[in-house]
Coordinates of N, CA and C in Angstrom, one line a residue:
M10 N 42.0 -22.2 20.3 CA 42.5 -21.5 21.5 C 41.3 -20.9 22.3
K11 N 41.4 -21.2 23.7 CA 40.3 -20.7 24.5 C 40.4 -19.2 24.7
L12 N 39.3 -18.6 25.0 CA 39.3 -17.2 25.2 C 40.2 -16.7 26.3
N13 N 40.2 -17.5 27.4 CA 41.0 -17.1 28.6 C 42.5 -17.2 28.3
N14 N 42.9 -17.9 27.3 CA 44.3 -18.0 26.9 C 44.8 -17.0 25.9
M15 N 43.8 -16.2 25.4 CA 44.1 -15.2 24.4 C 44.6 -13.9 25.1
K16 N 45.6 -13.3 24.5 CA 46.0 -12.0 25.1 C 44.9 -11.0 24.9
I17 N 44.9 -10.0 25.9 CA 43.8 -9.0 25.9 C 43.7 -8.3 24.6
G18 N 44.9 -7.9 24.0 CA 44.9 -7.2 22.7 C 44.3 -8.0 21.6
V19 N 44.6 -9.4 21.6 CA 44.0 -10.2 20.6 C 42.5 -10.3 20.7
R20 N 42.0 -10.4 22.0 CA 40.6 -10.4 22.2 C 39.9 -9.2 21.6
F21 N 40.5 -8.0 21.9 CA 39.9 -6.8 21.4 C 39.9 -6.8 19.9
L22 N 41.1 -7.2 19.3 CA 41.2 -7.3 17.9 C 40.1 -8.2 17.2
L23 N 39.9 -9.4 17.9 CA 39.0 -10.3 17.4 C 37.5 -9.8 17.5
G24 N 37.2 -9.1 18.6 CA 35.9 -8.6 18.8 C 35.6 -7.5 17.8
F25 N 36.6 -6.5 17.6 CA 36.4 -5.5 16.6 C 36.3 -6.0 15.2
S26 N 37.1 -7.0 14.9 CA 37.1 -7.6 13.6 C 35.7 -8.2 13.3
L27 N 35.1 -8.9 14.3 CA 33.8 -9.4 14.0 C 32.8 -8.3 13.7
L28 N 32.9 -7.2 14.5 CA 31.9 -6.1 14.3 C 32.2 -5.4 12.9
I29 N 33.5 -5.3 12.6 CA 33.8 -4.7 11.3 C 33.3 -5.6 10.1
G30 N 33.4 -6.9 10.3 CA 32.9 -7.9 9.3 C 31.4 -7.7 9.1
V31 N 30.7 -7.6 10.2 CA 29.2 -7.4 10.1 C 28.9 -6.1 9.4
M32 N 29.6 -5.0 9.8 CA 29.4 -3.7 9.1 C 29.7 -3.8 7.6
I33 N 30.7 -4.5 7.3 CA 31.0 -4.7 5.8 C 29.9 -5.4 5.1
I34 N 29.3 -6.4 5.8 CA 28.2 -7.2 5.2 C 27.0 -6.3 5.0
I35 N 26.7 -5.4 6.0 CA 25.6 -4.5 5.9 C 25.8 -3.5 4.8
I36 N 27.0 -3.0 4.7 CA 27.3 -2.0 3.6 C 27.2 -2.7 2.2
A37 N 27.7 -3.9 2.1 CA 27.7 -4.6 0.8 C 26.2 -4.9 0.4
V38 N 25.4 -5.3 1.4 CA 24.0 -5.6 1.1 C 23.3 -4.3 0.7
S39 N 23.6 -3.3 1.4 CA 22.9 -2.0 1.1 C 23.3 -1.5 -0.3
I40 N 24.5 -1.6 -0.7 CA 25.0 -1.2 -2.0 C 24.3 -2.0 -3.1
S41 N 24.3 -3.3 -2.8 CA 23.7 -4.2 -3.8 C 22.2 -3.9 -4.0
Q42 N 21.5 -3.8 -2.9 CA 20.0 -3.5 -3.0 C 19.8 -2.1 -3.7
M43 N 20.6 -1.1 -3.3 CA 20.4 0.2 -3.9 C 20.7 0.1 -5.4
A44 N 21.7 -0.6 -5.8 CA 22.1 -0.8 -7.2 C 21.0 -1.5 -8.0
D45 N 20.4 -2.5 -7.4 CA 19.3 -3.2 -8.0 C 18.1 -2.3 -8.2
S46 N 17.7 -1.5 -7.2 CA 16.6 -0.5 -7.3 C 16.9 0.5 -8.3
R47 N 18.2 1.0 -8.3 CA 18.6 2.0 -9.3 C 18.4 1.5 -10.7
D48 N 18.9 0.3 -10.9 CA 18.8 -0.3 -12.3 C 17.4 -0.4 -12.7
K49 N 16.5 -0.8 -11.8 CA 15.1 -1.0 -12.2 C 14.4 0.4 -12.6
L50 N 14.7 1.4 -11.7 CA 14.2 2.7 -12.0 C 14.8 3.4 -13.2
E51 N 16.1 3.1 -13.4 CA 16.8 3.6 -14.6 C 16.2 3.0 -15.9
F52 N 15.9 1.7 -15.8 CA 15.2 1.1 -16.9 C 13.9 1.7 -17.3
I53 N 13.1 2.0 -16.2 CA 11.8 2.7 -16.4 C 12.0 4.0 -17.1
V54 N 13.0 4.8 -16.7 CA 13.1 6.2 -17.2 C 13.7 6.1 -18.6
K55 N 14.8 5.3 -18.8 CA 15.6 5.4 -20.0 C 15.1 4.5 -21.1
V56 N 14.4 3.4 -20.7 CA 13.9 2.4 -21.8 C 12.4 2.4 -21.9
A57 N 11.7 2.0 -20.8 CA 10.3 1.8 -20.9 C 9.6 3.1 -21.3
N58 N 9.9 4.2 -20.6 CA 9.2 5.4 -20.9 C 9.5 5.9 -22.3
T59 N 10.7 5.7 -22.7 CA 11.1 6.1 -24.1 C 10.4 5.3 -25.1
R60 N 10.2 4.0 -24.8 CA 9.4 3.2 -25.8 C 8.0 3.7 -25.9
I61 N 7.4 4.0 -24.7 CA 6.0 4.5 -24.7 C 5.9 5.8 -25.5
K62 N 6.8 6.7 -25.2 CA 6.8 8.0 -25.9 C 7.0 7.8 -27.4
L63 N 7.9 7.0 -27.8 CA 8.1 6.7 -29.3 C 6.8 6.1 -29.9
A64 N 6.2 5.1 -29.2 CA 5.0 4.5 -29.7 C 3.9 5.5 -29.9
N65 N 3.7 6.4 -28.9 CA 2.7 7.4 -29.1 C 3.0 8.3 -30.3
T66 N 4.3 8.6 -30.5 CA 4.6 9.4 -31.7 C 4.3 8.6 -32.9
M67 N 4.5 7.3 -32.9 CA 4.2 6.5 -34.1 C 2.7 6.6 -34.4
I68 N 1.9 6.6 -33.4 CA 0.4 6.8 -33.6 C 0.2 8.1 -34.3
D69 N 0.8 9.2 -33.8 CA 0.7 10.5 -34.5 C 1.1 10.4 -36.0
N70 N 2.2 9.7 -36.2 CA 2.7 9.5 -37.6 C 1.7 8.8 -38.4
A71 N 1.0 7.7 -37.9 CA 0.0 7.0 -38.6 C -1.1 7.8 -39.0
R72 N -1.6 8.6 -38.0 CA -2.7 9.5 -38.3 C -2.4 10.5 -39.4
E73 N -1.2 11.0 -39.3 CA -0.7 12.0 -40.3 C -0.7 11.4 -41.7
T74 N -0.3 10.2 -41.8 CA -0.3 9.6 -43.1 C -1.7 9.4 -43.7
A75 N -2.6 9.1 -42.8 CA -4.0 9.0 -43.3 C -4.6 10.3 -43.8
I76 N -4.2 11.4 -43.0 CA -4.6 12.8 -43.4 C -3.9 13.1 -44.8
N77 N -2.7 12.8 -44.9 CA -1.9 13.1 -46.1 C -2.6 12.4 -47.4
V78 N -3.0 11.2 -47.2 CA -3.6 10.4 -48.3 C -4.9 11.1 -48.7
R79 N -5.7 11.4 -47.6 CA -7.0 12.1 -47.9 C -6.8 13.4 -48.6
N80 N -5.8 14.2 -48.2 CA -5.5 15.5 -48.8 C -5.1 15.3 -50.3
I81 N -4.3 14.3 -50.6 CA -3.9 14.0 -52.0 C -5.1 13.8 -52.8
V82 N -6.0 12.9 -52.4 CA -7.2 12.6 -53.1 C -8.1 13.9 -53.3
M83 N -8.2 14.6 -52.3 CA -9.0 15.9 -52.3 C -8.4 16.9 -53.3
S84 N -7.1 16.9 -53.2 CA -6.3 17.9 -54.1 C -6.5 17.5 -55.6
K85 N -6.5 16.2 -55.8 CA -6.7 15.7 -57.2 C -8.1 15.9 -57.7
E86 N -9.1 15.8 -56.7 CA -10.5 16.0 -57.1 C -10.7 17.5 -57.4
S87 N -10.1 18.3 -56.6 CA -10.3 19.8 -56.8 C -9.4 20.3 -57.9
K88 N -8.7 19.5 -58.6 CA -7.8 19.8 -59.7 C -6.7 20.8 -59.3
Q89 N -6.1 20.6 -58.2 CA -4.9 21.4 -57.8 C -3.8 21.1 -58.7
S90 N -2.8 22.1 -58.6 CA -1.6 21.9 -59.5 C -0.8 20.7 -59.1
N91 N 0.0 20.3 -60.1 CA 0.8 19.1 -59.9 C 1.9 19.4 -58.8
D92 N 2.3 20.7 -58.7 CA 3.3 21.1 -57.7 C 2.6 20.9 -56.3
Y93 N 1.4 21.3 -56.2 CA 0.7 21.2 -54.9 C 0.5 19.8 -54.5
I94 N 0.1 19.0 -55.5 CA -0.1 17.5 -55.2 C 1.3 16.9 -54.8
K95 N 2.3 17.3 -55.5 CA 3.7 16.8 -55.1 C 4.0 17.2 -53.7
R96 N 3.7 18.4 -53.2 CA 4.0 18.7 -51.9 C 3.2 17.8 -50.9
M97 N 2.0 17.5 -51.2 CA 1.2 16.6 -50.4 C 1.8 15.2 -50.3
R98 N 2.3 14.8 -51.5 CA 3.0 13.4 -51.5 C 4.3 13.5 -50.7
D99 N 5.0 14.6 -50.8 CA 6.2 14.7 -50.0 C 6.0 14.7 -48.5
E100 N 4.9 15.3 -48.1 CA 4.5 15.3 -46.7 C 4.2 13.9 -46.2
L101 N 3.5 13.1 -47.1 CA 3.2 11.7 -46.8 C 4.5 10.9 -46.6
E102 N 5.5 11.1 -47.5 CA 6.7 10.4 -47.4 C 7.5 10.8 -46.2
E103 N 7.4 12.1 -45.8 CA 8.1 12.6 -44.6 C 7.5 11.9 -43.3
N104 N 6.2 11.9 -43.3 CA 5.6 11.2 -42.1 C 5.9 9.7 -42.1
R105 N 5.9 9.1 -43.2 CA 6.3 7.7 -43.2 C 7.8 7.5 -42.8
K106 N 8.6 8.4 -43.3 CA 10.0 8.3 -42.9 C 10.2 8.5 -41.4
A107 N 9.5 9.5 -40.8 CA 9.5 9.7 -39.4 C 9.0 8.5 -38.6
Y108 N 7.9 7.9 -39.1 CA 7.4 6.7 -38.5 C 8.4 5.5 -38.5
K109 N 9.1 5.3 -39.6 CA 10.0 4.2 -39.7 C 11.2 4.4 -38.8
Q110 N 11.6 5.7 -38.6 CA 12.7 6.0 -37.7 C 12.3 5.7 -36.3
N111 N 11.1 6.1 -35.9 CA 10.7 5.9 -34.6 C 10.5 4.4 -34.3
F112 N 10.0 3.7 -35.3 CA 9.8 2.3 -35.2 C 11.1 1.6 -34.9
A113 N 12.2 2.0 -35.7 CA 13.5 1.4 -35.6 C 14.0 1.6 -34.1
K114 N 13.8 2.8 -33.6 CA 14.3 3.1 -32.3 C 13.6 2.3 -31.2
V115 N 12.3 2.1 -31.4 CA 11.5 1.3 -30.5 C 12.0 -0.2 -30.5
K116 N 12.2 -0.7 -31.7 CA 12.6 -2.1 -31.8 C 13.9 -2.4 -31.1
T117 N 14.8 -1.5 -31.2 CA 16.2 -1.7 -30.6 C 16.1 -1.6 -29.0
R118 N 15.0 -1.1 -28.5 CA 14.8 -1.0 -27.1 C 14.0 -2.1 -26.4
I119 N 13.7 -3.2 -27.2 CA 13.0 -4.3 -26.7 C 14.0 -5.4 -26.4
V120 N 14.0 -5.9 -25.2 CA 15.0 -6.9 -24.8 C 14.5 -8.3 -25.3
D121 N 15.4 -9.2 -25.5 CA 15.0 -10.5 -26.0 C 14.0 -11.3 -25.2
E122 N 14.2 -11.2 -23.8 CA 13.3 -11.9 -23.0 C 11.8 -11.4 -23.0
D123 N 11.6 -10.2 -23.5 CA 10.3 -9.7 -23.6 C 9.6 -10.2 -24.9
T124 N 9.2 -11.5 -24.8 CA 8.7 -12.1 -26.0 C 7.3 -11.5 -26.4
V125 N 6.5 -11.1 -25.4 CA 5.2 -10.5 -25.7 C 5.5 -9.2 -26.4
G126 N 6.4 -8.4 -25.9 CA 6.7 -7.1 -26.6 C 7.2 -7.3 -28.0
L127 N 8.0 -8.3 -28.2 CA 8.5 -8.6 -29.6 C 7.4 -9.0 -30.5
S128 N 6.4 -9.8 -30.0 CA 5.3 -10.2 -30.8 C 4.4 -9.1 -31.1
L129 N 4.2 -8.2 -30.1 CA 3.3 -7.0 -30.4 C 3.9 -6.0 -31.4
I130 N 5.3 -5.8 -31.3 CA 5.9 -4.9 -32.2 C 5.9 -5.5 -33.6
D131 N 5.9 -6.8 -33.7 CA 5.8 -7.5 -35.1 C 4.5 -7.2 -35.7
K132 N 3.4 -7.2 -34.8 CA 2.1 -6.9 -35.3 C 2.0 -5.5 -35.8
V133 N 2.6 -4.6 -35.0 CA 2.7 -3.2 -35.4 C 3.3 -3.0 -36.8
E134 N 4.4 -3.7 -36.9 CA 5.2 -3.6 -38.2 C 4.3 -4.1 -39.4
A135 N 3.6 -5.3 -39.1 CA 2.8 -5.9 -40.2 C 1.6 -5.0 -40.6
S136 N 0.9 -4.5 -39.6 CA -0.2 -3.6 -39.8 C 0.2 -2.3 -40.5
G137 N 1.4 -1.8 -40.1 CA 1.9 -0.6 -40.8 C 2.2 -0.8 -42.2
E138 N 2.8 -1.9 -42.6 CA 3.1 -2.3 -44.0 C 1.8 -2.4 -44.8
T139 N 0.8 -3.1 -44.1 CA -0.5 -3.2 -44.8 C -1.1 -1.9 -45.1
A140 N -1.1 -1.0 -44.1 CA -1.6 0.4 -44.3 C -0.9 1.1 -45.4
F141 N 0.4 1.0 -45.4 CA 1.2 1.7 -46.5 C 0.8 1.2 -47.9
K142 N 0.6 -0.1 -48.0 CA 0.3 -0.6 -49.3 C -1.1 -0.1 -49.8
L143 N -2.0 -0.1 -48.8 CA -3.4 0.3 -49.2 C -3.4 1.8 -49.5
Q144 N -2.6 2.6 -48.7 CA -2.5 4.0 -49.0 C -1.9 4.3 -50.4
D145 N -0.9 3.5 -50.7 CA -0.3 3.7 -52.0 C -1.3 3.4 -53.1
K146 N -2.1 2.4 -52.9 CA -3.1 2.0 -53.9 C -4.1 3.1 -54.0
V147 N -4.5 3.7 -52.9 CA -5.5 4.9 -53.0 C -4.9 6.0 -53.7
V148 N -3.6 6.3 -53.5 CA -2.9 7.5 -54.2 C -2.8 7.2 -55.6
E149 N -2.5 6.0 -56.0 CA -2.3 5.6 -57.4 C -3.7 5.7 -58.1
T150 N -4.7 5.3 -57.5 CA -6.1 5.4 -58.0 C -6.5 6.8 -58.2
A151 N -6.2 7.7 -57.2 CA -6.5 9.1 -57.3 C -5.7 9.8 -58.4
L152 N -4.4 9.5 -58.5 CA -3.6 10.1 -59.6 C -4.0 9.7 -61.0
A153 N -4.7 8.5 -61.0 CA -5.2 8.0 -62.3 C -6.5 8.7 -62.7
G154 N -7.0 9.6 -61.8 CA -8.2 10.3 -62.1 C -9.4 9.7 -61.6
K155 N -9.3 8.6 -60.9 CA -10.5 7.9 -60.3 C -10.7 8.3 -58.8
T156 N -11.0 9.6 -58.7 CA -11.1 10.1 -57.3 C -12.2 9.5 -56.5
H157 N -13.4 9.3 -57.2 CA -14.5 8.7 -56.4 C -14.2 7.3 -56.0
E158 N -13.5 6.5 -56.8 CA -13.1 5.2 -56.4 C -12.1 5.2 -55.3
A159 N -11.2 6.3 -55.4 CA -10.2 6.5 -54.3 C -10.8 6.8 -53.0
F160 N -11.9 7.6 -53.0 CA -12.6 7.9 -51.8 C -13.2 6.7 -51.2
D161 N -13.8 5.9 -52.1 CA -14.4 4.6 -51.6 C -13.4 3.7 -50.9
M162 N -12.2 3.7 -51.5 CA -11.1 2.9 -51.0 C -10.6 3.4 -49.6
I163 N -10.6 4.8 -49.5 CA -10.2 5.4 -48.2 C -11.1 4.9 -47.1
F164 N -12.4 5.0 -47.3 CA -13.3 4.7 -46.2 C -13.5 3.1 -46.1
G165 N -13.3 2.4 -47.2 CA -13.6 1.0 -47.2 C -12.4 0.2 -46.7
V166 N -11.2 0.5 -47.0 CA -10.0 -0.3 -46.6 C -8.9 0.5 -46.0
A167 N -8.6 1.7 -46.5 CA -7.5 2.5 -46.0 C -7.6 2.9 -44.5
Y168 N -8.8 3.5 -44.2 CA -9.0 4.0 -42.8 C -9.1 2.8 -41.9
P169 N -9.8 1.7 -42.2 CA -9.8 0.6 -41.3 C -8.4 0.0 -41.0
S170 N -7.6 0.0 -42.1 CA -6.2 -0.5 -41.9 C -5.4 0.4 -40.9
V171 N -5.6 1.7 -41.0 CA -4.9 2.7 -40.1 C -5.4 2.5 -38.7
R172 N -6.8 2.3 -38.6 CA -7.3 2.0 -37.2 C -6.7 0.8 -36.6
Q173 N -6.5 -0.3 -37.4 CA -5.9 -1.5 -36.9 C -4.4 -1.2 -36.5
W174 N -3.8 -0.4 -37.3 CA -2.4 0.0 -37.1 C -2.3 0.7 -35.7
I175 N -3.2 1.6 -35.5 CA -3.2 2.4 -34.3 C -3.5 1.5 -33.1
K176 N -4.5 0.6 -33.3 CA -4.8 -0.4 -32.2 C -3.6 -1.2 -31.8
D177 N -2.9 -1.7 -32.8 CA -1.7 -2.5 -32.5 C -0.7 -1.7 -31.7
N178 N -0.5 -0.5 -32.1 CA 0.4 0.4 -31.3 C -0.1 0.6 -29.9
N179 N -1.4 0.8 -29.7 CA -2.0 1.0 -28.4 C -1.8 -0.3 -27.5
D180 N -1.9 -1.4 -28.2 CA -1.7 -2.7 -27.4 C -0.2 -2.8 -27.0
F181 N 0.7 -2.3 -27.8 CA 2.1 -2.3 -27.5 C 2.4 -1.3 -26.3
I182 N 1.7 -0.2 -26.4 CA 1.9 0.8 -25.3 C 1.3 0.3 -24.0
K183 N 0.2 -0.4 -24.1 CA -0.4 -1.0 -22.8 C 0.5 -2.0 -22.2
H184 N 1.1 -2.8 -23.1 CA 2.0 -3.8 -22.6 C 3.2 -3.2 -21.9
N185 N 3.7 -2.1 -22.4 CA 4.9 -1.4 -21.8 C 4.5 -0.7 -20.5
E186 N 3.3 -0.2 -20.5 CA 2.8 0.5 -19.3 C 2.7 -0.6 -18.1
D187 N 2.2 -1.8 -18.5 CA 2.1 -2.8 -17.5 C 3.5 -3.3 -17.0
R188 N 4.4 -3.4 -17.9 CA 5.8 -3.8 -17.5 C 6.4 -2.7 -16.7
T189 N 6.1 -1.4 -17.0 CA 6.7 -0.3 -16.2 C 6.1 -0.4 -14.8
T190 N 4.8 -0.6 -14.7 CA 4.2 -0.7 -13.3 C 4.8 -1.9 -12.6
F191 N 5.0 -3.0 -13.3 CA 5.6 -4.2 -12.6 C 7.0 -3.9 -12.1
R192 N 7.9 -3.3 -13.0 CA 9.2 -3.0 -12.6 C 9.3 -1.9 -11.4
Y193 N 8.3 -1.0 -11.5 CA 8.3 0.0 -10.4 C 8.0 -0.7 -9.1
N194 N 7.0 -1.6 -9.1 CA 6.6 -2.3 -7.9 C 7.8 -3.2 -7.4
E195 N 8.5 -3.8 -8.4 CA 9.7 -4.6 -8.0 C 10.7 -3.7 -7.3
A196 N 11.0 -2.5 -7.8 CA 11.9 -1.6 -7.2 C 11.5 -1.2 -5.8
I197 N 10.2 -0.9 -5.6 CA 9.7 -0.6 -4.3 C 9.8 -1.7 -3.3
Q198 N 9.5 -3.0 -3.8 CA 9.7 -4.2 -3.0 C 11.1 -4.4 -2.6
A199 N 12.0 -4.2 -3.6 CA 13.5 -4.3 -3.3 C 13.9 -3.4 -2.2
Q200 N 13.4 -2.2 -2.2 CA 13.8 -1.2 -1.2 C 13.2 -1.6 0.2
K201 N 12.0 -2.1 0.2 CA 11.4 -2.6 1.5 C 12.2 -3.8 2.0
S202 N 12.6 -4.7 1.1 CA 13.4 -5.9 1.5 C 14.7 -5.4 2.1
A203 N 15.3 -4.4 1.4 CA 16.6 -3.9 1.8 C 16.5 -3.3 3.2
R204 N 15.5 -2.6 3.5 CA 15.3 -1.9 4.8 C 15.1 -3.0 5.9
I205 N 14.3 -4.0 5.6 CA 14.1 -5.1 6.5 C 15.4 -5.9 6.8
L206 N 16.2 -6.2 5.7 CA 17.4 -6.9 5.9 C 18.4 -6.0 6.7
M207 N 18.5 -4.7 6.4 CA 19.4 -3.9 7.1 C 19.0 -3.7 8.6
F208 N 17.7 -3.7 8.8 CA 17.3 -3.7 10.2 C 17.7 -4.9 11.0
I209 N 17.5 -6.1 10.3 CA 17.9 -7.4 10.9 C 19.4 -7.4 11.2
L210 N 20.2 -7.1 10.1 CA 21.6 -7.1 10.3 C 22.1 -6.1 11.3
G211 N 21.5 -4.9 11.3 CA 21.8 -3.9 12.3 C 21.5 -4.3 13.7
S212 N 20.4 -4.9 13.9 CA 20.0 -5.4 15.2 C 21.0 -6.5 15.7
A213 N 21.4 -7.4 14.7 CA 22.4 -8.4 15.0 C 23.7 -7.8 15.4
A214 N 24.1 -6.8 14.7 CA 25.4 -6.1 15.0 C 25.3 -5.5 16.3
I215 N 24.2 -4.9 16.7 CA 24.1 -4.2 18.0 C 24.2 -5.3 19.1
A216 N 23.4 -6.4 18.9 CA 23.4 -7.5 19.9 C 24.8 -8.1 20.0
M217 N 25.5 -8.3 18.9 CA 26.9 -8.8 18.9 C 27.8 -7.8 19.7
A218 N 27.6 -6.5 19.4 CA 28.5 -5.5 20.1 C 28.3 -5.6 21.6
I219 N 27.0 -5.7 22.0 CA 26.7 -5.7 23.4 C 27.3 -7.0 24.0
S220 N 27.1 -8.1 23.4 CA 27.6 -9.4 23.9 C 29.2 -9.4 24.0
I221 N 29.8 -8.9 23.0 CA 31.3 -8.8 23.0 C 31.7 -7.9 24.1
A222 N 31.1 -6.7 24.3 CA 31.5 -5.8 25.3 C 31.3 -6.4 26.7
I223 N 30.2 -7.1 26.9 CA 30.0 -7.8 28.2 C 31.0 -8.9 28.5
L224 N 31.2 -9.7 27.5 CA 32.2 -10.8 27.6 C 33.6 -10.3 27.8
M225 N 34.0 -9.3 27.0 CA 35.3 -8.7 27.2 C 35.5 -8.1 28.6
T226 N 34.5 -7.4 29.0 CA 34.6 -6.7 30.3 C 34.7 -7.7 31.4
L227 N 33.8 -8.7 31.4 CA 33.8 -9.8 32.5 C 35.1 -10.6 32.5
S228 N 35.7 -10.8 31.2 CA 36.9 -11.6 31.2 C 38.1 -10.9 31.7
I229 N 38.0 -9.6 31.8 CA 39.1 -8.8 32.3 C 38.9 -8.3 33.7
T230 N 37.6 -7.9 34.0 CA 37.4 -7.3 35.4 C 37.4 -8.4 36.5
R231 N 36.8 -9.5 36.2 CA 36.7 -10.6 37.2 C 38.1 -11.0 37.7
P232 N 39.0 -11.4 36.8 CA 40.4 -11.8 37.3 C 41.1 -10.6 37.9
L233 N 40.9 -9.4 37.4 CA 41.5 -8.2 38.0 C 41.1 -8.0 39.4
N234 N 39.8 -8.2 39.6 CA 39.3 -8.1 41.0 C 39.9 -9.1 41.9
I235 N 40.1 -10.3 41.4 CA 40.8 -11.4 42.2 C 42.2 -10.9 42.5
S236 N 42.9 -10.3 41.5 CA 44.3 -9.8 41.7 C 44.3 -8.8 42.8
V237 N 43.4 -7.8 42.7 CA 43.3 -6.8 43.8 C 43.1 -7.4 45.1
Q238 N 42.1 -8.4 45.1 CA 41.8 -9.0 46.4 C 43.0 -9.8 46.9
T239 N 43.8 -10.5 46.0 CA 45.0 -11.2 46.4 C 46.0 -10.3 47.0
A240 N 46.2 -9.1 46.3 CA 47.2 -8.1 46.7 C 46.8 -7.6 48.1
N241 N 45.5 -7.4 48.4 CA 45.1 -7.0 49.7 C 45.3 -8.1 50.7
N242 N 45.1 -9.3 50.3 CA 45.4 -10.4 51.3 C 46.9 -10.5 51.6
I243 N 47.7 -10.3 50.6 CA 49.2 -10.4 50.8 C 49.5 -9.2 51.8
A244 N 49.0 -8.1 51.5 CA 49.3 -6.9 52.3 C 48.8 -7.2 53.8
G245 N 47.7 -8.0 53.9 CA 47.3 -8.3 55.3 C 47.9 -9.6 55.8
K246 N 49.0 -10.0 55.1 CA 49.8 -11.2 55.5 C 48.9 -12.5 55.5
N247 N 47.9 -12.5 54.6 CA 47.1 -13.7 54.4 C 47.5 -14.3 53.1
L248 N 48.3 -15.4 53.1 CA 48.8 -16.0 51.9 C 48.0 -17.3 51.5
A249 N 46.9 -17.5 52.1 CA 46.1 -18.7 51.9 C 45.0 -18.5 50.8
A250 N 44.9 -17.3 50.2 CA 43.8 -17.0 49.2 C 44.0 -17.9 48.0
A251 N 42.9 -18.5 47.5 CA 43.0 -19.4 46.3 C 43.0 -18.5 45.1
T252 N 44.0 -18.6 44.3 CA 44.1 -17.9 43.0 C 44.4 -18.8 41.8
S253 N 44.4 -20.1 42.2 CA 44.8 -21.1 41.1 C 43.9 -21.1 39.9
P254 N 42.6 -21.0 40.0 CA 41.8 -21.0 38.8 C 42.2 -19.9 37.8
Y255 N 42.5 -18.8 38.2 CA 42.9 -17.7 37.4 C 44.4 -17.7 37.0
A256 N 45.2 -18.4 37.8 CA 46.6 -18.5 37.6 C 46.9 -19.3 36.4
K257 N 45.9 -20.2 36.0 CA 46.1 -21.1 34.9 C 45.8 -20.4 33.5
R258 N 45.3 -19.2 33.6 CA 45.0 -18.4 32.4 C 46.3 -18.1 31.6
G259 N 46.2 -18.0 30.3 CA 47.4 -17.8 29.5 C 47.5 -16.3 29.1
D260 N 46.6 -15.4 29.6 CA 46.7 -14.0 29.2 C 47.5 -13.2 30.2
E261 N 47.5 -11.9 30.0 CA 48.3 -11.0 30.9 C 47.8 -11.1 32.4
V262 N 46.5 -11.3 32.6 CA 45.9 -11.4 33.9 C 46.4 -12.6 34.6
G263 N 46.5 -13.7 33.9 CA 47.0 -15.0 34.5 C 48.4 -14.9 34.9
V264 N 49.2 -14.2 34.1 CA 50.6 -14.0 34.4 C 50.7 -13.1 35.7
L265 N 49.9 -12.0 35.7 CA 49.9 -11.1 36.9 C 49.6 -11.9 38.2
I266 N 48.5 -12.8 38.1 CA 48.1 -13.5 39.3 C 49.2 -14.5 39.7

């Protein structure tokens, strides 16, 4: 259907419908982009930062177990009571328990697509188990009364295994810090892209609104001016004015002419 044959009300309805459609698109894009940015920032706060915090706590747990083992050997060498040594061993077990709990929490927060993170956390797990075994051997040697040999084992194998354990944890933390930075930059870029897209769509909506306003105005005012001119001609007894081009219109103005 040609524009000239549309009723004026239909034209207005069509024009406003187009504008409303563009506005709906702008709103939908804005909501989508904001949701994407929110998801990325939420992941940083609730997942990535939590992993980093837990991994740092795991390092503290690792250091505490090394101190506990040293204290057990020193207690045995200084001939402390069995109750005192038992308290030292209980502290060791508590720190190990805390480490394992933190480790379990970290592992549940690693997504499957993060293959590097999964590989690094496996290294942390392996180095932790190695350190535990060597610490147990040191404690057994000390409890057997071989404190000098136990001290040699502490500095020869136990401490190096803890240092490797801590290094693997630091590698895991560094990986998560890099991923956090990457996701943050992604969120910032998404916001920039959203602003650019909204600016483009907004400009298009304004241009469309101006075009529709001009077309609607001209499609109504021009034939109305002809109608007024024709009425004036009739009033002046001039019936020769040409109105046929507009009389062929199918809208209200065509009927009027």
